[in-house]
Tab-separated table of N, CA, C and O in Angstrom:
chain	number	residue	atom	x	y	z
A	11	MET	N	3.392	-24.814	2.733
A	11	MET	CA	4.504	-24.472	1.914
A	11	MET	C	5.165	-23.020	2.128
A	11	MET	O	4.397	-22.129	2.218
A	12	GLN	N	6.434	-23.031	2.395
A	12	GLN	CA	6.948	-21.715	2.582
A	12	GLN	C	7.569	-20.973	1.482
A	12	GLN	O	8.074	-21.990	0.379
A	13	LEU	N	7.557	-19.779	1.239
A	13	LEU	CA	8.001	-19.166	-0.084
A	13	LEU	C	9.745	-18.957	0.278
A	13	LEU	O	10.046	-18.521	1.280
A	14	GLN	N	10.425	-19.480	-0.626
A	14	GLN	CA	11.783	-19.355	-0.526
A	14	GLN	C	12.183	-17.945	-1.442
A	14	GLN	O	11.755	-17.658	-2.412
A	15	VAL	N	13.420	-17.413	-0.879
A	15	VAL	CA	13.906	-16.370	-1.517
A	15	VAL	C	14.264	-16.636	-2.976
A	15	VAL	O	13.976	-15.761	-3.690
A	16	ASP	N	14.596	-17.889	-3.307
A	16	ASP	CA	15.019	-18.333	-4.766
A	16	ASP	C	13.726	-18.276	-5.522
A	16	ASP	O	13.809	-18.034	-6.975
A	17	ASP	N	12.420	-18.245	-5.134
A	17	ASP	CA	11.410	-18.384	-5.712
A	17	ASP	C	10.799	-16.985	-6.194
A	17	ASP	O	10.160	-17.023	-7.151
A	18	ILE	N	11.392	-15.814	-5.799
A	18	ILE	CA	10.872	-14.452	-6.181
A	18	ILE	C	11.666	-14.220	-7.548
A	18	ILE	O	12.912	-14.402	-7.731
A	19	ASP	N	10.974	-14.022	-8.418
A	19	ASP	CA	11.380	-13.540	-9.795
A	19	ASP	C	12.013	-12.145	-9.833
A	19	ASP	O	11.127	-11.248	-9.657
A	20	ASP	N	13.227	-11.952	-9.913
A	20	ASP	CA	14.000	-10.702	-10.110
A	20	ASP	C	13.626	-9.999	-10.984
A	20	ASP	O	13.571	-8.553	-11.119
A	21	ARG	N	12.946	-10.653	-12.261
A	21	ARG	CA	12.482	-9.780	-13.248
A	21	ARG	C	11.214	-9.043	-12.847
A	21	ARG	O	11.070	-7.729	-13.253
A	22	PHE	N	10.454	-9.595	-11.951
A	22	PHE	CA	9.267	-8.833	-11.607
A	22	PHE	C	9.681	-7.533	-10.712
A	22	PHE	O	9.145	-6.490	-11.127
A	23	PHE	N	10.602	-7.490	-10.070
A	23	PHE	CA	11.147	-6.362	-9.327
A	23	PHE	C	11.734	-5.484	-10.460
A	23	PHE	O	11.724	-4.227	-9.984
A	24	ALA	N	12.630	-5.890	-11.214
A	24	ALA	CA	13.271	-4.838	-12.265
A	24	ALA	C	12.138	-4.268	-13.046
A	24	ALA	O	12.154	-2.979	-13.239
A	25	GLN	N	11.047	-4.942	-13.473
A	25	GLN	CA	9.988	-4.427	-14.345
A	25	GLN	C	9.134	-3.453	-13.546
A	25	GLN	O	8.696	-2.256	-13.896
A	26	ALA	N	8.882	-3.752	-12.307
A	26	ALA	CA	8.140	-2.940	-11.314
A	26	ALA	C	8.972	-1.549	-11.128
A	26	ALA	O	8.323	-0.504	-11.168
A	27	GLU	N	10.273	-1.714	-11.153
A	27	GLU	CA	10.950	-0.552	-10.681
A	27	GLU	C	11.072	0.501	-11.935
A	27	GLU	O	11.049	1.566	-11.859
A	28	ALA	N	11.094	-0.120	-12.999
A	28	ALA	CA	10.936	0.459	-14.361
A	28	ALA	C	9.775	1.302	-14.534
A	28	ALA	O	9.818	2.540	-15.053
A	29	ILE	N	8.601	0.608	-14.103
A	29	ILE	CA	7.336	1.414	-14.314
A	29	ILE	C	7.067	2.404	-13.240
A	29	ILE	O	6.918	3.606	-13.664
A	30	VAL	N	7.800	2.268	-12.125
A	30	VAL	CA	7.639	3.330	-11.014
A	30	VAL	C	8.488	4.291	-11.261
A	30	VAL	O	8.074	5.730	-11.265
A	31	LEU	N	9.681	4.175	-11.849
A	31	LEU	CA	10.642	5.209	-12.453
A	31	LEU	C	10.103	6.104	-13.411
A	31	LEU	O	10.584	7.120	-13.806
A	32	SER	N	9.096	5.574	-14.319
A	32	SER	CA	8.649	6.259	-15.431
A	32	SER	C	7.426	7.000	-15.041
A	32	SER	O	7.073	7.896	-15.735
A	33	MET	N	6.998	6.955	-13.750
A	33	MET	CA	6.072	7.873	-13.399
A	33	MET	C	6.613	9.303	-12.994
A	33	MET	O	7.682	9.336	-12.472
A	34	THR	N	5.740	10.114	-12.936
A	34	THR	CA	6.168	11.430	-12.363
A	34	THR	C	6.026	11.510	-10.827
A	34	THR	O	5.291	10.723	-10.506
A	35	PRO	N	6.666	12.362	-10.211
A	35	PRO	CA	6.439	12.369	-8.889
A	35	PRO	C	4.826	12.623	-8.397
A	35	PRO	O	4.422	12.079	-7.466
A	36	TRP	N	4.203	13.488	-9.238
A	36	TRP	CA	2.698	13.566	-9.054
A	36	TRP	C	1.872	12.305	-8.904
A	36	TRP	O	1.102	12.020	-8.372
A	37	GLU	N	2.152	11.506	-10.077
A	37	GLU	CA	1.594	10.194	-10.420
A	37	GLU	C	2.203	9.222	-9.188
A	37	GLU	O	1.303	8.357	-8.910
A	38	ARG	N	3.331	9.228	-8.621
A	38	ARG	CA	3.569	8.270	-7.515
A	38	ARG	C	2.780	8.767	-6.203
A	38	ARG	O	2.480	7.800	-5.382
A	39	ARG	N	2.421	10.000	-6.015
A	39	ARG	CA	1.633	10.423	-4.905
A	39	ARG	C	0.163	10.231	-5.200
A	39	ARG	O	-0.502	9.983	-4.188
A	40	HIS	N	-0.211	10.182	-6.399
A	40	HIS	CA	-1.628	10.045	-6.578
A	40	HIS	C	-1.850	8.928	-7.599
A	40	HIS	O	-2.403	9.049	-8.727
A	41	PRO	N	-1.569	7.725	-7.409
A	41	PRO	CA	-1.750	6.454	-8.208
A	41	PRO	C	-3.210	6.398	-8.737
A	41	PRO	O	-3.566	5.774	-9.811
A	42	GLU	N	-4.112	6.566	-8.059
A	42	GLU	CA	-5.614	6.459	-8.127
A	42	GLU	C	-5.990	7.415	-9.343
A	42	GLU	O	-7.057	7.129	-9.985
A	43	LYS	N	-5.161	8.455	-9.657
A	43	LYS	CA	-5.637	9.382	-10.621
A	43	LYS	C	-4.820	9.130	-12.019
A	43	LYS	O	-5.007	9.809	-12.929
A	44	ILE	N	-4.359	8.000	-12.134
A	44	ILE	CA	-3.533	7.720	-13.327
A	44	ILE	C	-4.421	7.144	-14.345
A	44	ILE	O	-5.091	6.017	-14.153
A	45	ASP	N	-4.841	7.866	-15.609
A	45	ASP	CA	-5.855	7.366	-16.515
A	45	ASP	C	-5.074	6.703	-17.617
A	45	ASP	O	-3.904	6.427	-17.451
A	46	GLY	N	-5.893	6.255	-18.541
A	46	GLY	CA	-5.421	5.471	-19.591
A	46	GLY	C	-4.442	6.095	-20.412
A	46	GLY	O	-3.231	5.560	-20.780
A	47	LYS	N	-4.449	7.338	-20.734
A	47	LYS	CA	-3.325	8.024	-21.471
A	47	LYS	C	-1.939	8.236	-20.569
A	47	LYS	O	-1.002	7.932	-21.234
A	48	ARG	N	-2.180	8.390	-19.241
A	48	ARG	CA	-1.065	8.175	-18.580
A	48	ARG	C	-0.368	6.780	-18.476
A	48	ARG	O	0.822	6.606	-18.399
A	49	ARG	N	-1.222	5.782	-18.254
A	49	ARG	CA	-0.740	4.554	-18.028
A	49	ARG	C	0.076	4.186	-19.482
A	49	ARG	O	1.056	3.452	-19.479
A	50	LYS	N	-0.551	4.740	-20.740
A	50	LYS	CA	0.115	4.304	-22.046
A	50	LYS	C	1.612	5.107	-21.864
A	50	LYS	O	2.340	4.445	-22.302
A	51	ARG	N	1.511	6.110	-21.689
A	51	ARG	CA	2.921	6.853	-21.432
A	51	ARG	C	3.900	6.273	-20.524
A	51	ARG	O	4.973	5.956	-20.826
A	52	ILE	N	3.184	5.872	-19.395
A	52	ILE	CA	4.213	4.874	-18.336
A	52	ILE	C	4.731	3.784	-19.109
A	52	ILE	O	5.873	3.603	-18.787
A	53	ALA	N	3.831	3.032	-19.667
A	53	ALA	CA	4.260	1.759	-20.197
A	53	ALA	C	5.624	1.982	-21.388
A	53	ALA	O	6.287	1.280	-21.438
A	54	ARG	N	5.184	3.028	-22.072
A	54	ARG	CA	6.155	3.537	-23.100
A	54	ARG	C	7.511	3.652	-22.505
A	54	ARG	O	8.788	3.341	-22.861
A	55	GLY	N	7.464	4.486	-21.360
A	55	GLY	CA	8.811	4.928	-20.602
A	55	GLY	C	9.468	3.743	-20.154
A	55	GLY	O	10.663	3.902	-19.857
A	56	SER	N	8.777	2.678	-19.643
A	56	SER	CA	9.370	1.528	-18.928
A	56	SER	C	9.480	0.235	-19.937
A	56	SER	O	9.924	-0.738	-19.388
A	57	ALA	N	9.213	0.623	-21.163
A	57	ALA	CA	9.211	-0.712	-22.247
A	57	ALA	C	8.622	-1.845	-21.847
A	57	ALA	O	9.071	-2.954	-21.784
A	58	THR	N	7.400	-1.417	-21.266
A	58	THR	CA	6.187	-2.641	-20.885
A	58	THR	C	5.053	-2.347	-21.643
A	58	THR	O	4.907	-1.304	-22.608
A	59	ASP	N	4.079	-3.068	-21.571
A	59	ASP	CA	2.609	-3.127	-21.909
A	59	ASP	C	1.797	-2.276	-21.091
A	59	ASP	O	1.884	-2.416	-19.782
A	60	PRO	N	0.843	-1.506	-21.344
A	60	PRO	CA	-0.073	-0.935	-20.563
A	60	PRO	C	-0.937	-1.789	-19.470
A	60	PRO	O	-0.970	-1.645	-18.361
A	61	SER	N	-1.306	-3.113	-20.008
A	61	SER	CA	-1.757	-4.171	-19.112
A	61	SER	C	-0.737	-4.448	-17.866
A	61	SER	O	-1.203	-4.851	-16.807
A	62	GLN	N	0.411	-4.433	-18.231
A	62	GLN	CA	1.500	-4.841	-17.376
A	62	GLN	C	1.502	-3.483	-16.157
A	62	GLN	O	1.729	-3.760	-14.896
A	63	VAL	N	1.330	-2.194	-16.496
A	63	VAL	CA	1.180	-1.202	-15.683
A	63	VAL	C	-0.066	-1.297	-14.931
A	63	VAL	O	-0.147	-1.098	-13.694
A	64	ASN	N	-1.208	-1.634	-15.498
A	64	ASN	CA	-2.624	-1.961	-14.644
A	64	ASN	C	-2.458	-3.175	-13.875
A	64	ASN	O	-2.672	-2.796	-12.675
A	65	GLN	N	-1.558	-4.097	-14.150
A	65	GLN	CA	-1.393	-5.247	-13.027
A	65	GLN	C	-0.592	-4.550	-11.984
A	65	GLN	O	-0.956	-5.050	-10.703
A	66	LEU	N	0.419	-4.014	-12.187
A	66	LEU	CA	1.203	-3.419	-10.845
A	66	LEU	C	0.425	-2.379	-10.128
A	66	LEU	O	0.349	-2.485	-8.795
A	67	LEU	N	-0.428	-1.523	-10.745
A	67	LEU	CA	-1.226	-0.599	-10.136
A	67	LEU	C	-2.400	-1.457	-9.122
A	67	LEU	O	-2.786	-1.196	-8.180
A	68	LYS	N	-2.936	-2.563	-9.809
A	68	LYS	CA	-3.777	-3.217	-9.244
A	68	LYS	C	-3.360	-3.924	-8.017
A	68	LYS	O	-3.961	-4.069	-6.951
A	69	GLN	N	-2.116	-4.451	-8.182
A	69	GLN	CA	-1.408	-5.236	-6.990
A	69	GLN	C	-1.121	-3.954	-5.862
A	69	GLN	O	-1.291	-4.342	-4.594
A	70	PHE	N	-0.743	-2.897	-6.188
A	70	PHE	CA	-0.553	-1.889	-5.304
A	70	PHE	C	-1.673	-1.560	-4.469
A	70	PHE	O	-1.708	-1.503	-3.227
A	71	PHE	N	-2.918	-1.276	-5.134
A	71	PHE	CA	-4.185	-0.945	-4.343
A	71	PHE	C	-4.552	-2.170	-3.491
A	71	PHE	O	-5.058	-1.860	-2.487
A	72	GLU	N	-4.360	-3.457	-3.928
A	72	GLU	CA	-4.773	-4.492	-3.074
A	72	GLU	C	-3.913	-4.445	-1.888
A	72	GLU	O	-4.312	-4.824	-0.698
A	73	ALA	N	-2.612	-4.270	-2.075
A	73	ALA	CA	-1.781	-4.199	-0.788
A	73	ALA	C	-1.936	-3.367	0.123
A	73	ALA	O	-2.082	-3.289	1.219
A	74	ARG	N	-2.447	-1.918	-0.618
A	74	ARG	CA	-2.724	-0.984	0.421
A	74	ARG	C	-3.970	-1.203	1.059
A	74	ARG	O	-4.095	-1.032	2.322
A	75	LYS	N	-5.102	-1.947	0.412
A	75	LYS	CA	-6.281	-2.123	1.201
A	75	LYS	C	-5.774	-3.157	2.324
A	75	LYS	O	-6.414	-3.002	3.501
A	76	ILE	N	-4.918	-4.115	2.058
A	76	ILE	CA	-4.681	-5.304	3.125
A	76	ILE	C	-3.935	-4.366	4.269
A	76	ILE	O	-4.326	-4.727	5.236
A	77	ALA	N	-3.083	-3.702	4.018
A	77	ALA	CA	-2.230	-3.061	5.137
A	77	ALA	C	-3.180	-1.919	5.711
A	77	ALA	O	-2.917	-1.946	6.966
A	78	LYS	N	-4.132	-1.321	5.223
A	78	LYS	CA	-5.245	-0.672	5.926
A	78	LYS	C	-5.906	-1.445	6.941
A	78	LYS	O	-6.092	-1.158	8.058
A	79	THR	N	-6.483	-2.533	6.314
A	79	THR	CA	-7.109	-3.471	7.205
A	79	THR	C	-6.228	-3.923	8.542
A	79	THR	O	-6.731	-3.903	9.680
A	80	LEU	N	-5.203	-4.173	8.194
A	80	LEU	CA	-4.139	-4.781	9.437
A	80	LEU	C	-3.876	-3.721	10.252
A	80	LEU	O	-3.608	-4.067	11.469
A	81	SER	N	-3.696	-2.572	9.711
A	81	SER	CA	-3.574	-1.339	10.772
A	81	SER	C	-4.489	-1.004	11.741
A	81	SER	O	-4.338	-0.395	12.696
A	82	THR	N	-5.775	-1.369	11.327
A	82	THR	CA	-6.874	-1.091	12.099
A	82	THR	C	-7.182	-2.067	13.335
A	82	THR	O	-8.091	-2.020	14.153
A	83	GLY	N	-6.493	-3.286	13.204
A	83	GLY	CA	-6.554	-4.259	14.078
A	83	GLY	C	-7.640	-5.342	13.736
A	83	GLY	O	-7.781	-6.068	14.569
A	84	LYS	N	-8.123	-4.975	12.749
A	84	LYS	CA	-9.360	-6.022	12.332
A	84	LYS	C	-9.029	-6.952	11.544
A	84	LYS	O	-9.207	-7.028	9.999
A	85	MET	N	-8.085	-7.975	11.796
A	85	MET	CA	-7.709	-9.078	11.049
A	85	MET	C	-8.891	-10.010	10.503
A	85	MET	O	-9.562	-10.643	11.335
A	86	PRO	N	-9.061	-10.139	9.260
A	86	PRO	CA	-10.213	-10.908	8.669
A	86	PRO	C	-9.751	-12.399	8.770
A	86	PRO	O	-8.609	-12.757	8.981
A	87	LEU	N	-10.777	-13.169	9.107
A	87	LEU	CA	-10.639	-14.498	9.276
A	87	LEU	C	-10.541	-15.272	8.015
A	87	LEU	O	-11.075	-15.238	6.955
A	88	PHE	N	-9.285	-16.159	7.981
A	88	PHE	CA	-9.007	-16.842	6.791
A	88	PHE	C	-9.278	-18.185	6.805
A	88	PHE	O	-9.010	-18.756	8.043
A	89	ARG	N	-10.104	-18.620	5.986
A	89	ARG	CA	-10.481	-20.040	6.261
A	89	ARG	C	-10.045	-20.967	5.203
A	89	ARG	O	-9.755	-20.538	4.028
């Protein structure tokens, strides 16, 4: 099954953009140092819940981990 462009939810990107734009430049450079208080402020600034900020950060860290794995040339075996 291939992913179609129509399948991508535009609301996700709008929400993700609002969250990122609610971060300070320091937070964008150091997302691993965003604590609960900062997550709550980012959520208020982006009109989202702290759980949505957590979810976006979790997705970012997972994507970063995958990109790092791929850049080393050690592609894991998918079964």
